[in-house]
XYZ file of C-alpha atoms in Angstrom:
79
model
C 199.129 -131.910 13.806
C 196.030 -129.239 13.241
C 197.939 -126.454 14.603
C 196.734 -127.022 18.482
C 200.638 -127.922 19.309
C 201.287 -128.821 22.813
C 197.827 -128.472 24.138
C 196.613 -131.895 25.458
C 197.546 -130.862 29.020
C 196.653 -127.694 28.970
C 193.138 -127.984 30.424
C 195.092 -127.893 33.747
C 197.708 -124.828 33.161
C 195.649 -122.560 34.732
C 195.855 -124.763 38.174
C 199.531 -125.036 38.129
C 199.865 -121.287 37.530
C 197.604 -120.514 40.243
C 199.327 -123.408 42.846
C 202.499 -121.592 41.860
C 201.174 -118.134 42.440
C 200.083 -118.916 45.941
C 203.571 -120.659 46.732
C 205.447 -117.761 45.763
C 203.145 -115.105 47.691
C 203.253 -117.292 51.145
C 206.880 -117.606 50.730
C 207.553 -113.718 50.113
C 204.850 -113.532 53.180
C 206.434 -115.641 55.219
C 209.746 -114.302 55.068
C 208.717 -110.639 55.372
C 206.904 -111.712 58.623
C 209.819 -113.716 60.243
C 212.242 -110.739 59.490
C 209.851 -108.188 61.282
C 209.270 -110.890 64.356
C 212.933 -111.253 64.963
C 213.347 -107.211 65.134
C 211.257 -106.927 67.997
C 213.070 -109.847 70.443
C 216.751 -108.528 69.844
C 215.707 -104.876 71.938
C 214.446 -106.079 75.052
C 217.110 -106.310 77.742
C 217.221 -109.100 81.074
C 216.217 -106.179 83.486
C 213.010 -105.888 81.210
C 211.924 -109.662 80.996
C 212.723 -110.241 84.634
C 209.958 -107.286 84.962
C 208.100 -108.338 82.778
C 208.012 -112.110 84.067
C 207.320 -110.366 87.804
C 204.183 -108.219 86.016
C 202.893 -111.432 84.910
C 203.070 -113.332 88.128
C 205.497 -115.966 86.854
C 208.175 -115.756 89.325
C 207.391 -114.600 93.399
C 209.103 -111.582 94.611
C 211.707 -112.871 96.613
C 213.063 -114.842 92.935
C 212.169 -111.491 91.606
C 215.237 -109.906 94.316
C 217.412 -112.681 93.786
C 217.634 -112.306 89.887
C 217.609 -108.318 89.975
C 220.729 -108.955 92.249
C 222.431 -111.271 89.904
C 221.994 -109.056 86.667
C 223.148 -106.043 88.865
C 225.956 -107.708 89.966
C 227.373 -109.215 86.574
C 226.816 -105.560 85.474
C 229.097 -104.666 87.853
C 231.397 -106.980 87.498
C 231.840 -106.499 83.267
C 232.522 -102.622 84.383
């Protein structure tokens, strides 16, 4: 009516703007980190977490054998 147009809720603009802002940053964030995570899972083979799991103390030695054998075996057995 005086020329201020549309600007009885636009004391808050500025919030909305920012809200969005932080949205769409987190987001891009978020996805940029759960590509780079899944990268490093995908190159580790069985032989290497059934190390690793011994190195850590999570399984004994003699489940240690037993596994090794089963991997080598079904190794052989695709060849």
């Amino acid at each position: 009516m005086f020329g201020y147009g549309y600007g009885m809720g636009m004391g808050f603009g500025w919030l909305w703007m920012l809200a969005i802002l932080i949205f769409t940053i987190s987001l891009v964030l978020w996805i940029v980190k759960s590509l780079f995570a899944q990268s490093n899972v995908q190159n580790e083979t069985a032989m290497e977490i059934l190390h690793r799991r011994y190195a850590k103390g999570e399984i004994d030695k003699a489940k240690f054998e037993e596994l090794k054998n089963d991997l080598l075996e079904s190794n052989r057995a695709r060849v």
